[in-house]
PDB file of C-alpha atoms in Angstrom:
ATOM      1  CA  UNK A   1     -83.101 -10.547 -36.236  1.00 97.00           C
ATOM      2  CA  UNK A   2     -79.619 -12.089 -36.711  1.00 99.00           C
ATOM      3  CA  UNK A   3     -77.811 -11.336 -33.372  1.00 99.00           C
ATOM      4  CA  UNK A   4     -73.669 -12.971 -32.945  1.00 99.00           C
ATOM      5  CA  UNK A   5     -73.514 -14.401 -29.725  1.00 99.00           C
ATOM      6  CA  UNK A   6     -70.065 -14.593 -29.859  1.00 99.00           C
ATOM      7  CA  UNK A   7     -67.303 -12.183 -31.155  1.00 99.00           C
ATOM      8  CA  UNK A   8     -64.026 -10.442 -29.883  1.00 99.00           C
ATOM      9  CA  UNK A   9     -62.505  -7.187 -31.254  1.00 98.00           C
ATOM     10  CA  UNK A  10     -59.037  -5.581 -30.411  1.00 96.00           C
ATOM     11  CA  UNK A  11     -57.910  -1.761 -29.203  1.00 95.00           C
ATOM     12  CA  UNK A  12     -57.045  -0.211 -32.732  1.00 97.00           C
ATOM     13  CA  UNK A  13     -53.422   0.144 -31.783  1.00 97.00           C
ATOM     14  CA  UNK A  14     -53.042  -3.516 -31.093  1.00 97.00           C
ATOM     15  CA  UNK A  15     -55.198  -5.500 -33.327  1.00 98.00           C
ATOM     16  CA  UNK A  16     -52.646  -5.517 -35.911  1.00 98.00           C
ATOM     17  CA  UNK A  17     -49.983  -7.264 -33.662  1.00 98.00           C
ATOM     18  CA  UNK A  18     -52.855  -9.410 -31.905  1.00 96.00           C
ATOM     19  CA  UNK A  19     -54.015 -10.962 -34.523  1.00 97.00           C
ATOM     20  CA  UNK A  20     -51.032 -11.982 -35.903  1.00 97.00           C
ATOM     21  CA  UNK A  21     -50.085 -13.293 -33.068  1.00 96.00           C
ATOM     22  CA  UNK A  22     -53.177 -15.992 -32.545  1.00 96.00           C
ATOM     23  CA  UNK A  23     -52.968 -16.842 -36.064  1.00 97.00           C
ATOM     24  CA  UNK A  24     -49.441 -17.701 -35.662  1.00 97.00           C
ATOM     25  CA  UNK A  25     -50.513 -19.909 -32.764  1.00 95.00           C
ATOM     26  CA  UNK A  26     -53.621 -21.301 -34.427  1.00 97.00           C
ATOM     27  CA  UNK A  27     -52.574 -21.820 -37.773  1.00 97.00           C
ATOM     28  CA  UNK A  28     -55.994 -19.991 -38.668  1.00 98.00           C
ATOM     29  CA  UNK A  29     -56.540 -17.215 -40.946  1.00 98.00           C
ATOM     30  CA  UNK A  30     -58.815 -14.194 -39.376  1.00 98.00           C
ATOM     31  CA  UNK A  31     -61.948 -12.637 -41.438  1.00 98.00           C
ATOM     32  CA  UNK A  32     -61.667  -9.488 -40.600  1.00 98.00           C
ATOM     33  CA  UNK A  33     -58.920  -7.296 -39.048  1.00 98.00           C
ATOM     34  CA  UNK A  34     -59.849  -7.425 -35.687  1.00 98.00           C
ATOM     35  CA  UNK A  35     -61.405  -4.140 -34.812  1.00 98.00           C
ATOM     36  CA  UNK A  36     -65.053  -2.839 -34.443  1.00 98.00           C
ATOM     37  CA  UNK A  37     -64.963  -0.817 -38.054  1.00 98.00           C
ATOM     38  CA  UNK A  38     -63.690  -4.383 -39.207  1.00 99.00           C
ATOM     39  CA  UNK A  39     -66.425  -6.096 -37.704  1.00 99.00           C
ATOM     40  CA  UNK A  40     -69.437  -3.697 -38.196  1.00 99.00           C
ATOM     41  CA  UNK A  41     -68.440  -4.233 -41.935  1.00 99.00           C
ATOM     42  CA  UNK A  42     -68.743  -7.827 -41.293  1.00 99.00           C
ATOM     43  CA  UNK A  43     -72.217  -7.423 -39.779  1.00 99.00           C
ATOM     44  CA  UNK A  44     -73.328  -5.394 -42.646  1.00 99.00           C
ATOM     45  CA  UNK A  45     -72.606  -7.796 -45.596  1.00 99.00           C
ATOM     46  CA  UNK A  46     -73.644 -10.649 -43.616  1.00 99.00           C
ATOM     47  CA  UNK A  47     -77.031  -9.279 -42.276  1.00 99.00           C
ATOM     48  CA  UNK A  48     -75.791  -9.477 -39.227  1.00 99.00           C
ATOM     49  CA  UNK A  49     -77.767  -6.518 -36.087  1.00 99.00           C
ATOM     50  CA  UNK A  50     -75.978  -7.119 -33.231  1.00 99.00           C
ATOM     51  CA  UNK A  51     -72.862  -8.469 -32.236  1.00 99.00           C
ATOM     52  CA  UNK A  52     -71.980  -9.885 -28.685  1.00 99.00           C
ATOM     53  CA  UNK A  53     -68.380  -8.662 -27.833  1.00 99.00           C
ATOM     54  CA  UNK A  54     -67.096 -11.313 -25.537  1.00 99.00           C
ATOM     55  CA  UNK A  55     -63.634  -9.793 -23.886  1.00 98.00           C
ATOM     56  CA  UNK A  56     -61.413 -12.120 -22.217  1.00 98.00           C
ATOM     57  CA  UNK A  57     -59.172 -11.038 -18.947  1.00 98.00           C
ATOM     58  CA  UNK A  58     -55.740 -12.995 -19.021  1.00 97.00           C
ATOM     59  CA  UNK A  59     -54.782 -11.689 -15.538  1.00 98.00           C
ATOM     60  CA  UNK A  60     -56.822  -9.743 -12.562  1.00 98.00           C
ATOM     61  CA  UNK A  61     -55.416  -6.681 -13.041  1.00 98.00           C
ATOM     62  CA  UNK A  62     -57.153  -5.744 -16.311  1.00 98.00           C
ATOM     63  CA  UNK A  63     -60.673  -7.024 -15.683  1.00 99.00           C
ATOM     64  CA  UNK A  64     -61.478  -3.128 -13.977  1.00 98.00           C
ATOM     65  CA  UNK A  65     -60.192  -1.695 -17.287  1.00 98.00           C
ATOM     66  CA  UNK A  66     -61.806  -3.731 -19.753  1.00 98.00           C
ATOM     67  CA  UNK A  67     -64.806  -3.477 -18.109  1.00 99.00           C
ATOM     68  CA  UNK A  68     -65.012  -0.007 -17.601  1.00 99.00           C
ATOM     69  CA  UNK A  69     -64.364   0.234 -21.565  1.00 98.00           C
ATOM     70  CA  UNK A  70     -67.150  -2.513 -22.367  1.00 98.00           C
ATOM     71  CA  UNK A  71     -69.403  -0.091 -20.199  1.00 99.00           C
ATOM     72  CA  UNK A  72     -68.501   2.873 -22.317  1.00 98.00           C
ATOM     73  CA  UNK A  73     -68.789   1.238 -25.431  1.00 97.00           C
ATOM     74  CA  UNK A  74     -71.965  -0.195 -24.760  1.00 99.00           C
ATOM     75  CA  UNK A  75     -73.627   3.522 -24.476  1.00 98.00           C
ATOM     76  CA  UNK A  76     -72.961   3.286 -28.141  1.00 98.00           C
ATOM     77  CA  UNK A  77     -74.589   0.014 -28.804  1.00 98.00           C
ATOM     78  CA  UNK A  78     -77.690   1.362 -30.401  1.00 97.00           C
ATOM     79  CA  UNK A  79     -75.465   3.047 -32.959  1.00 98.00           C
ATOM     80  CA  UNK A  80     -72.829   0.543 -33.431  1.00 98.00           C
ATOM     81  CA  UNK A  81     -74.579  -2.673 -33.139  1.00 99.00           C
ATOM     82  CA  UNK A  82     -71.909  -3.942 -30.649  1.00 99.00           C
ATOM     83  CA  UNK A  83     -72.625  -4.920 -27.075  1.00 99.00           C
ATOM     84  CA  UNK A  84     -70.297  -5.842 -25.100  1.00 99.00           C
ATOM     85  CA  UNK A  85     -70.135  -8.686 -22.189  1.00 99.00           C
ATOM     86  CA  UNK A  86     -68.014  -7.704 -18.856  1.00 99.00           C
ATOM     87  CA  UNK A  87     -65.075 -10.639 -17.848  1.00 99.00           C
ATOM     88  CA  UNK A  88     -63.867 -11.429 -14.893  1.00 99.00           C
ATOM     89  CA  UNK A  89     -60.937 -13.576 -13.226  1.00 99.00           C
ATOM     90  CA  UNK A  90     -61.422 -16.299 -11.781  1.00 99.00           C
ATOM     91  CA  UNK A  91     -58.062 -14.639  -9.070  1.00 99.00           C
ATOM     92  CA  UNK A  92     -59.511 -11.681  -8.794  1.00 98.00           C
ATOM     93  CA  UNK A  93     -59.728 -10.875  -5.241  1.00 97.00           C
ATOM     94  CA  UNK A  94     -62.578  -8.792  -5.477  1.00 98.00           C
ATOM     95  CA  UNK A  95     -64.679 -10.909  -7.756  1.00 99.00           C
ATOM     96  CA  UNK A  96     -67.598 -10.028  -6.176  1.00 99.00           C
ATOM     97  CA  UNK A  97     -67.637  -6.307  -6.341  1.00 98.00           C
ATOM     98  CA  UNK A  98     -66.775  -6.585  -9.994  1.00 99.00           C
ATOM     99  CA  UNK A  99     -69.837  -8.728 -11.023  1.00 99.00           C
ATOM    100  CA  UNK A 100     -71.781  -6.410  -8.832  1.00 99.00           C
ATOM    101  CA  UNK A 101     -70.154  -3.539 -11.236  1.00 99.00           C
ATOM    102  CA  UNK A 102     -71.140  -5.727 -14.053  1.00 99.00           C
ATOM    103  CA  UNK A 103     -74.810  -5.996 -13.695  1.00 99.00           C
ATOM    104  CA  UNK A 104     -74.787  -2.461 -11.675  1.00 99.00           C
ATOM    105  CA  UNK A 105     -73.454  -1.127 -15.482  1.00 99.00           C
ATOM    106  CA  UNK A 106     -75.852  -3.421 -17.404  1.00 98.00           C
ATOM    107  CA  UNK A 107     -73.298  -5.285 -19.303  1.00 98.00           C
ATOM    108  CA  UNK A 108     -75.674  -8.532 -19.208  1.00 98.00           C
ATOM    109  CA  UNK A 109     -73.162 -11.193 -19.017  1.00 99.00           C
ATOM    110  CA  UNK A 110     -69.608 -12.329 -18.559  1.00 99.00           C
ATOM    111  CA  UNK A 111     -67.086 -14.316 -20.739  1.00 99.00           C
ATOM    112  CA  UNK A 112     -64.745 -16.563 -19.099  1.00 99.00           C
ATOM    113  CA  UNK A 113     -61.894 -18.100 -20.351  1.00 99.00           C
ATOM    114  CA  UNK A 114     -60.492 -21.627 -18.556  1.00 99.00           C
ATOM    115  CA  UNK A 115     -57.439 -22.458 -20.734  1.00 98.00           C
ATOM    116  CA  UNK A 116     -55.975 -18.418 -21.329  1.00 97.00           C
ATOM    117  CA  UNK A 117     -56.972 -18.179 -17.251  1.00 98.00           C
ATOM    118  CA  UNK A 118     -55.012 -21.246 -16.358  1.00 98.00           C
ATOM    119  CA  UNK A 119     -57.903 -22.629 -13.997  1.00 98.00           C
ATOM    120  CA  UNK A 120     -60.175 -25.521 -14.527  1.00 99.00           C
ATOM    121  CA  UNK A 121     -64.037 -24.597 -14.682  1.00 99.00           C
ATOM    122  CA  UNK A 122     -64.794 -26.854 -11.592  1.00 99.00           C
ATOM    123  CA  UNK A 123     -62.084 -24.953  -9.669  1.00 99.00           C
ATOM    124  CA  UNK A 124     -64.308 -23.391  -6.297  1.00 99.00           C
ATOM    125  CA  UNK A 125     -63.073 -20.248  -7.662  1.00 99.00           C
ATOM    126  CA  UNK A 126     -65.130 -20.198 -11.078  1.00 99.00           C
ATOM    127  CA  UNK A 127     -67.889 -22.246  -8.642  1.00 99.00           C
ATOM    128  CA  UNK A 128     -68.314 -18.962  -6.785  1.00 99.00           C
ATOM    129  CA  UNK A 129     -68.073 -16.454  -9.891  1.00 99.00           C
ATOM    130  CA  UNK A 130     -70.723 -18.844 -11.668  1.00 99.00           C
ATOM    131  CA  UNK A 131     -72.943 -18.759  -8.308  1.00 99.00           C
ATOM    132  CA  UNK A 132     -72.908 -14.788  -7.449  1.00 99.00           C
ATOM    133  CA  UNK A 133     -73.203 -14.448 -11.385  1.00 99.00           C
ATOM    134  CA  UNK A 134     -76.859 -16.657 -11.296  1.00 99.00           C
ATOM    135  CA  UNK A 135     -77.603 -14.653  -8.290  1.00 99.00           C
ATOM    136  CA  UNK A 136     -77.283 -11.372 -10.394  1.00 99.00           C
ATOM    137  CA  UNK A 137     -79.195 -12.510 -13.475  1.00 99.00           C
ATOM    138  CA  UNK A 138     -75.926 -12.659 -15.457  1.00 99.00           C
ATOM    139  CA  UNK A 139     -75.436 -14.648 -18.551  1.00 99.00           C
ATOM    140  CA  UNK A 140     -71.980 -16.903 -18.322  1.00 99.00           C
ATOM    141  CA  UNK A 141     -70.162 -17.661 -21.351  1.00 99.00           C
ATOM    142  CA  UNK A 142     -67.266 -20.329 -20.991  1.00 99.00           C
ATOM    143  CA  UNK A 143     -64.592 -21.528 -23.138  1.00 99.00           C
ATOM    144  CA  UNK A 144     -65.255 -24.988 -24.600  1.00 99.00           C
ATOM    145  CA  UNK A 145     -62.920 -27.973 -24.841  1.00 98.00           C
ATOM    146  CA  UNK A 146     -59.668 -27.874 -26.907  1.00 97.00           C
ATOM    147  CA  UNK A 147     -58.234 -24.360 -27.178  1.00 97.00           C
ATOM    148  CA  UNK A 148     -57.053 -24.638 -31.079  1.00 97.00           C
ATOM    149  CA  UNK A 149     -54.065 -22.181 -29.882  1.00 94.00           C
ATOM    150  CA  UNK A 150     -53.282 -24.853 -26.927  1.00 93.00           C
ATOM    151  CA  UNK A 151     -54.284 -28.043 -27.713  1.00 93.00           C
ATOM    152  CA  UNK A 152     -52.499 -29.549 -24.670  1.00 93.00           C
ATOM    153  CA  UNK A 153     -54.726 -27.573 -22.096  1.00 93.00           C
ATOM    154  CA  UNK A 154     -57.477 -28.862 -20.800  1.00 92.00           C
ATOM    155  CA  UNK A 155     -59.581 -26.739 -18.491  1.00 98.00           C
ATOM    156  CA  UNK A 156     -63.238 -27.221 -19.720  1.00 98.00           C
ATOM    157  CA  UNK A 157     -63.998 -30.289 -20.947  1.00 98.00           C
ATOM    158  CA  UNK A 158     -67.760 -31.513 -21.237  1.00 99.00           C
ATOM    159  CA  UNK A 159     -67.571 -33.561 -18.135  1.00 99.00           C
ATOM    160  CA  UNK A 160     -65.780 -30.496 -16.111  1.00 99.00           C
ATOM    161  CA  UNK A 161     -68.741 -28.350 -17.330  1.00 99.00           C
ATOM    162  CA  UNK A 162     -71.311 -30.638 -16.138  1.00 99.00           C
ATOM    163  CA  UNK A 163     -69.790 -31.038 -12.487  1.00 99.00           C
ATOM    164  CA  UNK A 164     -69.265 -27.139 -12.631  1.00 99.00           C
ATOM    165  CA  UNK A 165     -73.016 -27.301 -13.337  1.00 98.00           C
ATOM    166  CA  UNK A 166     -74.247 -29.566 -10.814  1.00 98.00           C
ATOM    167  CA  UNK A 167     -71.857 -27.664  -8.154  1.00 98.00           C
ATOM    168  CA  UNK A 168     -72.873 -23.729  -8.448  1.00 98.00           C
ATOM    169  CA  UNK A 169     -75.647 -22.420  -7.906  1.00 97.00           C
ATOM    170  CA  UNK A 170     -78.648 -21.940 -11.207  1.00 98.00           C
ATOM    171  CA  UNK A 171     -76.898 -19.934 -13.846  1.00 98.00           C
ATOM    172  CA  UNK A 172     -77.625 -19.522 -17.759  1.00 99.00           C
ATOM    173  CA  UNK A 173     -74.432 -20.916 -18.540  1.00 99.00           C
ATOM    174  CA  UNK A 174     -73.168 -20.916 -22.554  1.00 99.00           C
ATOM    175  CA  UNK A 175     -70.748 -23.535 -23.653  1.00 99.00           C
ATOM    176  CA  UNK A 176     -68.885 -21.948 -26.202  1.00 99.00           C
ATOM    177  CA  UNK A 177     -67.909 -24.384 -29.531  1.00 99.00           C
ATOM    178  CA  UNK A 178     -71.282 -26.257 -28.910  1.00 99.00           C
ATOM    179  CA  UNK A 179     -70.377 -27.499 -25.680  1.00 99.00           C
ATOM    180  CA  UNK A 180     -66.382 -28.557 -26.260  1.00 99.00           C
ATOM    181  CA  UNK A 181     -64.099 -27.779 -29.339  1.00 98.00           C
ATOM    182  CA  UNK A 182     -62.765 -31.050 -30.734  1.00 98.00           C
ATOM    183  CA  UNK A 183     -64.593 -32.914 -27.860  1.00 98.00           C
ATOM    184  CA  UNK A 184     -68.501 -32.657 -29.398  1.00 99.00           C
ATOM    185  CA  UNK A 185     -69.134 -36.512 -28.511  1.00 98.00           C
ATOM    186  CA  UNK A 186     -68.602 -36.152 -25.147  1.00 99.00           C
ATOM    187  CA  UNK A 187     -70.648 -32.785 -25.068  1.00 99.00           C
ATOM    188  CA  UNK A 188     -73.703 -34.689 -26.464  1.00 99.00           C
ATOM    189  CA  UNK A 189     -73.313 -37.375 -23.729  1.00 99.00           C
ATOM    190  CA  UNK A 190     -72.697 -35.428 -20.966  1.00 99.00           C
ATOM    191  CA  UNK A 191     -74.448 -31.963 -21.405  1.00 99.00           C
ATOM    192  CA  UNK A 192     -77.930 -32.557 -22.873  1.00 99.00           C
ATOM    193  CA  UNK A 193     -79.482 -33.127 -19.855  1.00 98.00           C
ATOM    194  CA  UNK A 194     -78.361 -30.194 -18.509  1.00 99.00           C
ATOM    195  CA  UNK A 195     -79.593 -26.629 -18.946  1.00 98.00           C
ATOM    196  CA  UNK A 196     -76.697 -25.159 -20.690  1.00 99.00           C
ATOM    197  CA  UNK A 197     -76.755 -23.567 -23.558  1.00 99.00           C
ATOM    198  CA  UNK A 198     -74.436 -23.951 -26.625  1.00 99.00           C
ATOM    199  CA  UNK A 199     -72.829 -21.567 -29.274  1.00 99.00           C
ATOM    200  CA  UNK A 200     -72.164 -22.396 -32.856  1.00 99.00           C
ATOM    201  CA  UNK A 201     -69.199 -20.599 -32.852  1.00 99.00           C
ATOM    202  CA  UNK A 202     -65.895 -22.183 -34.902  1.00 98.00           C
ATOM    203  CA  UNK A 203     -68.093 -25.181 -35.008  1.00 98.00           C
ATOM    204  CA  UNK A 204     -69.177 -25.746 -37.825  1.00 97.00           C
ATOM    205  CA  UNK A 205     -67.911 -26.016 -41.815  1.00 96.00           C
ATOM    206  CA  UNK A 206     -64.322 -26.176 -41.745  1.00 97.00           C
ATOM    207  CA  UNK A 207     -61.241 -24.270 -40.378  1.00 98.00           C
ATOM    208  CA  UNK A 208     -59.793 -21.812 -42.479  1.00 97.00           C
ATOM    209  CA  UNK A 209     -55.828 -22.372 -42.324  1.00 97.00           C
ATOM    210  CA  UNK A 210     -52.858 -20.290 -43.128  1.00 97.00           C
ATOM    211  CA  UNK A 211     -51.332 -21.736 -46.157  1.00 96.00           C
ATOM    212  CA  UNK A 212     -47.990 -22.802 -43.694  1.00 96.00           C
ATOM    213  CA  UNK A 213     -48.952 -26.747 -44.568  1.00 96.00           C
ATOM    214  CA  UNK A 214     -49.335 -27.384 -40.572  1.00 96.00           C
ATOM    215  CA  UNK A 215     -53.010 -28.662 -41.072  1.00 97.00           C
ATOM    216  CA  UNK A 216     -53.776 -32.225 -42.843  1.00 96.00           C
ATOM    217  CA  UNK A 217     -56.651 -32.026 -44.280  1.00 95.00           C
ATOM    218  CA  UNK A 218     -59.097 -34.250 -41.930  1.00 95.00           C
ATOM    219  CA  UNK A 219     -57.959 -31.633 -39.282  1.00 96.00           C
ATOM    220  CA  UNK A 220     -59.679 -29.060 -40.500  1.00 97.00           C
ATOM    221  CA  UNK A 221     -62.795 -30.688 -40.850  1.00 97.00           C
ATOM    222  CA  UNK A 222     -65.446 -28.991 -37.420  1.00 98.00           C
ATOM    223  CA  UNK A 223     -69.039 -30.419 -37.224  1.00 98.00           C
ATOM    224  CA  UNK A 224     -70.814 -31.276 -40.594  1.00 97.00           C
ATOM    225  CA  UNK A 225     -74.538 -30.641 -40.945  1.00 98.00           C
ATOM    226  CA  UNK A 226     -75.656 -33.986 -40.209  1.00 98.00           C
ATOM    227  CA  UNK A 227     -73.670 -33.482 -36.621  1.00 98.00           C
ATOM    228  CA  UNK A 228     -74.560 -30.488 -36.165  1.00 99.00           C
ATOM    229  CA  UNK A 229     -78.412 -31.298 -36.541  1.00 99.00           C
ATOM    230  CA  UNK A 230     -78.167 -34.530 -34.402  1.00 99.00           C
ATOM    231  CA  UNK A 231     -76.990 -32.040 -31.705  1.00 99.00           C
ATOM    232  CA  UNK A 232     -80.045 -29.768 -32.102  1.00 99.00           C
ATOM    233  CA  UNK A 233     -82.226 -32.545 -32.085  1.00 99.00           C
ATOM    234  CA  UNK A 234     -80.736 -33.514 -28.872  1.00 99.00           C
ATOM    235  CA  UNK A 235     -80.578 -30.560 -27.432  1.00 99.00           C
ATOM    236  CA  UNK A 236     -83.199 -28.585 -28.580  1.00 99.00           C
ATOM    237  CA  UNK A 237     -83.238 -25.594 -31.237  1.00 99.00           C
ATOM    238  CA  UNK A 238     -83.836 -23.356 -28.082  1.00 99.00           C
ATOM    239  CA  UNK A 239     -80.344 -23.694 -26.317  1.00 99.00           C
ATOM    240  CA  UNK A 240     -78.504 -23.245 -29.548  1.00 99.00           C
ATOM    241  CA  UNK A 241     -77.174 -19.516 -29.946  1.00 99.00           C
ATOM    242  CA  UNK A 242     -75.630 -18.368 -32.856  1.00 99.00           C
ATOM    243  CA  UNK A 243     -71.892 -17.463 -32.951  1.00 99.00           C
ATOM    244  CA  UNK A 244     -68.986 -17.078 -34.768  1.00 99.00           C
ATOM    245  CA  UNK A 245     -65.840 -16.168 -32.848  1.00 99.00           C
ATOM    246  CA  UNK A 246     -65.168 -13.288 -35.284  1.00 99.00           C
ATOM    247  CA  UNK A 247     -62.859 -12.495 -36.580  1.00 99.00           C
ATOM    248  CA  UNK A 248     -61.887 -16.523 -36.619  1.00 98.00           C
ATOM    249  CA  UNK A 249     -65.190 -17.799 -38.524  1.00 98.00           C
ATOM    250  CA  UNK A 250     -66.626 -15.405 -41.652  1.00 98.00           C
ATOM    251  CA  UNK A 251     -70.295 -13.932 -40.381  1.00 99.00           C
ATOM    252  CA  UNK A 252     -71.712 -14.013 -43.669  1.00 99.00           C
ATOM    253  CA  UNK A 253     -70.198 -17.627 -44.155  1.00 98.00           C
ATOM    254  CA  UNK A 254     -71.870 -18.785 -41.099  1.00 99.00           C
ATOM    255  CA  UNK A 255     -75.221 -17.177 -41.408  1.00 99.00           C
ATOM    256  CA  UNK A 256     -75.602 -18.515 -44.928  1.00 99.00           C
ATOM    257  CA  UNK A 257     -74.532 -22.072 -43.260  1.00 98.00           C
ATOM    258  CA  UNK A 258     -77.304 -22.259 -40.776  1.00 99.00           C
ATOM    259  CA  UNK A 259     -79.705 -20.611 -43.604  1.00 98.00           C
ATOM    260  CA  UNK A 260     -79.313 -23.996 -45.373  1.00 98.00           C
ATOM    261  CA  UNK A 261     -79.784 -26.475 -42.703  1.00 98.00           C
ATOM    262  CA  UNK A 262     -82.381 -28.889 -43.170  1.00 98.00           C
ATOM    263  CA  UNK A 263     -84.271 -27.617 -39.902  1.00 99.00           C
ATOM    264  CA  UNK A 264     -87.644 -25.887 -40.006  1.00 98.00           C
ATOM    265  CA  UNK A 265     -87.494 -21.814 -40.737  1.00 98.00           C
ATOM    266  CA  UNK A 266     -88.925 -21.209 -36.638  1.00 99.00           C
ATOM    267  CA  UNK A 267     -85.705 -23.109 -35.508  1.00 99.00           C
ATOM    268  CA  UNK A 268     -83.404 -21.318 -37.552  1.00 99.00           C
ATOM    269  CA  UNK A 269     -84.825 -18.248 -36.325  1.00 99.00           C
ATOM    270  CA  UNK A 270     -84.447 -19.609 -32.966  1.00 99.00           C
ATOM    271  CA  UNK A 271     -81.077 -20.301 -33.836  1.00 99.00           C
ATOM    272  CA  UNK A 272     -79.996 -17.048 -35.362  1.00 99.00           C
ATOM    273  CA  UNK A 273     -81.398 -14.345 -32.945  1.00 99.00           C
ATOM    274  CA  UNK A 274     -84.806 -15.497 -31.140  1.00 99.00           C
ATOM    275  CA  UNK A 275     -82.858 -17.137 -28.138  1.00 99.00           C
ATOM    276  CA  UNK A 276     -80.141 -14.464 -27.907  1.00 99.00           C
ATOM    277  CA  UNK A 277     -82.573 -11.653 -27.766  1.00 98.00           C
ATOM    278  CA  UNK A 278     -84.287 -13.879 -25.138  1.00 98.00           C
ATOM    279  CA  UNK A 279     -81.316 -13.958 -23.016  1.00 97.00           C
ATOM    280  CA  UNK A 280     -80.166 -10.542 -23.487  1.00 96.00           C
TER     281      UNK A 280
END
């Protein structure tokens, strides 16, 4: 089982006009067009069975909303091969009846976004979402080091995770972008010893750019497969998830990637789907 730990998809009406807009401010080229069709067709020619949708809430008055949606989508999941994660605010003023919504409505998990939220992930507000979140058996995904969009932000570094960590109360906590985009050396230092867990998402290979001439060439170079092994060495093939922050890294690009890794077939396994399906 190949399962994405990691994807987002856009309302049909807006996808269009979203997308265009975060590859203007990334520089990045998307692989699909955004939506669910777009990405089930992903998932199909990449071998892909189940897709984590991980929505992100830019202000408290839309985390009710979106979650309410995720909730109704995920009745289809069985068709569609899309779940969907809740999110949450870290200014919501009822944070605590909407993770209590959240696991009430089985959504499994929530995604949480530092930089687009403006708050840093050692801020006692996240402390107390990542707390009552532990408390309900949710999974936590986080935003990880440089946001490509907003490279000057800085929200959720390695070390913030690891004093987040050592602050809240047990969580299973998921460092998006293996632990900090841009900022992997520090992640290995400071998050090994740790029980997080990371994603592979935009991690690994290289960024694909818009042909605008902003990139130099060594920019676009992400973690190479000696890195990237070093880190699952470290860490261990059992906290790595597999992700791919579709529609910003190809599926079947990525799952043919980890297929070639010098690692034994049980980790890659691992890797692909065995510790997702664990957590989920």
């Amino acid at each position: 089982m190949v399962i994405d730990f990691h994807t987002h998809t856009f309302p049909d009406a807006i996808a269009a006009s979203t997308l265009q807009k975060l590859s203007g401010v990334s520089h990045s080229r998307p692989f699909t067009d955004g939506t669910a069709a777009g990405l089930r067709a992903s998932m199909a020619a990449a071998g892909v069975d189940l897709s984590v949708v991980l929505p992100v809430a830019t202000s408290p008055r839309q985390v009710r909303h979106i979650n309410v949606s995720a909730a109704r989508n995920n009745e289809r999941a069985g068709e569609t091969g899309l779940f969907s994660f809740g999110c949450i605010h870290p200014d919501c003023e009822n944070w605590r009846e909407e993770l209590d919504c959240i696991a009430e409505w089985g959504l499994k998990g929530v995604k949480v976004h530092p930089v687009y939220q403006g708050v840093d992930l050692d801020d006692p507000r996240y402390l107390r979402i990542l707390t009552r979140a532990g408390e309900l058996g949710l999974v936590v995904v986080t935003h990880s080091g440089v946001d490509i969009g907003y490279p000057a932000a800085s929200h959720c570094r390695p070390d913030q995770i690891r004093r987040a960590v050592a602050q809240a109360g047990p969580v299973r906590l998921v460092a998006a972008h293996m632990g900090g985009w841009k900022q992997w050396r520090e992640a290995a230092e400071l998050l090994a010893d740790t029980p997080v867990y990371l994603d592979t998402s935009f991690s690994t290979g290289f960024i694909a750019p818009l042909d605008d001439g902003y990139y130099a060439p060594e920019d676009l170079r992400l973690l190479q497969e000696e890195a990237f092994v070093q880190m699952v060495r470290l860490f261990g093939a059992q906290r790595i998830l597999f992700g791919t922050d579709s529609p910003w890294s190809g599926q079947k690009e990525s799952v043919d990637w980890i297929c070639a890794l010098p690692l034994r077939e049980e980790e890659k396994a691992a890797i692909l789907g065995e510790n997702a399906r664990r957590l989920l």
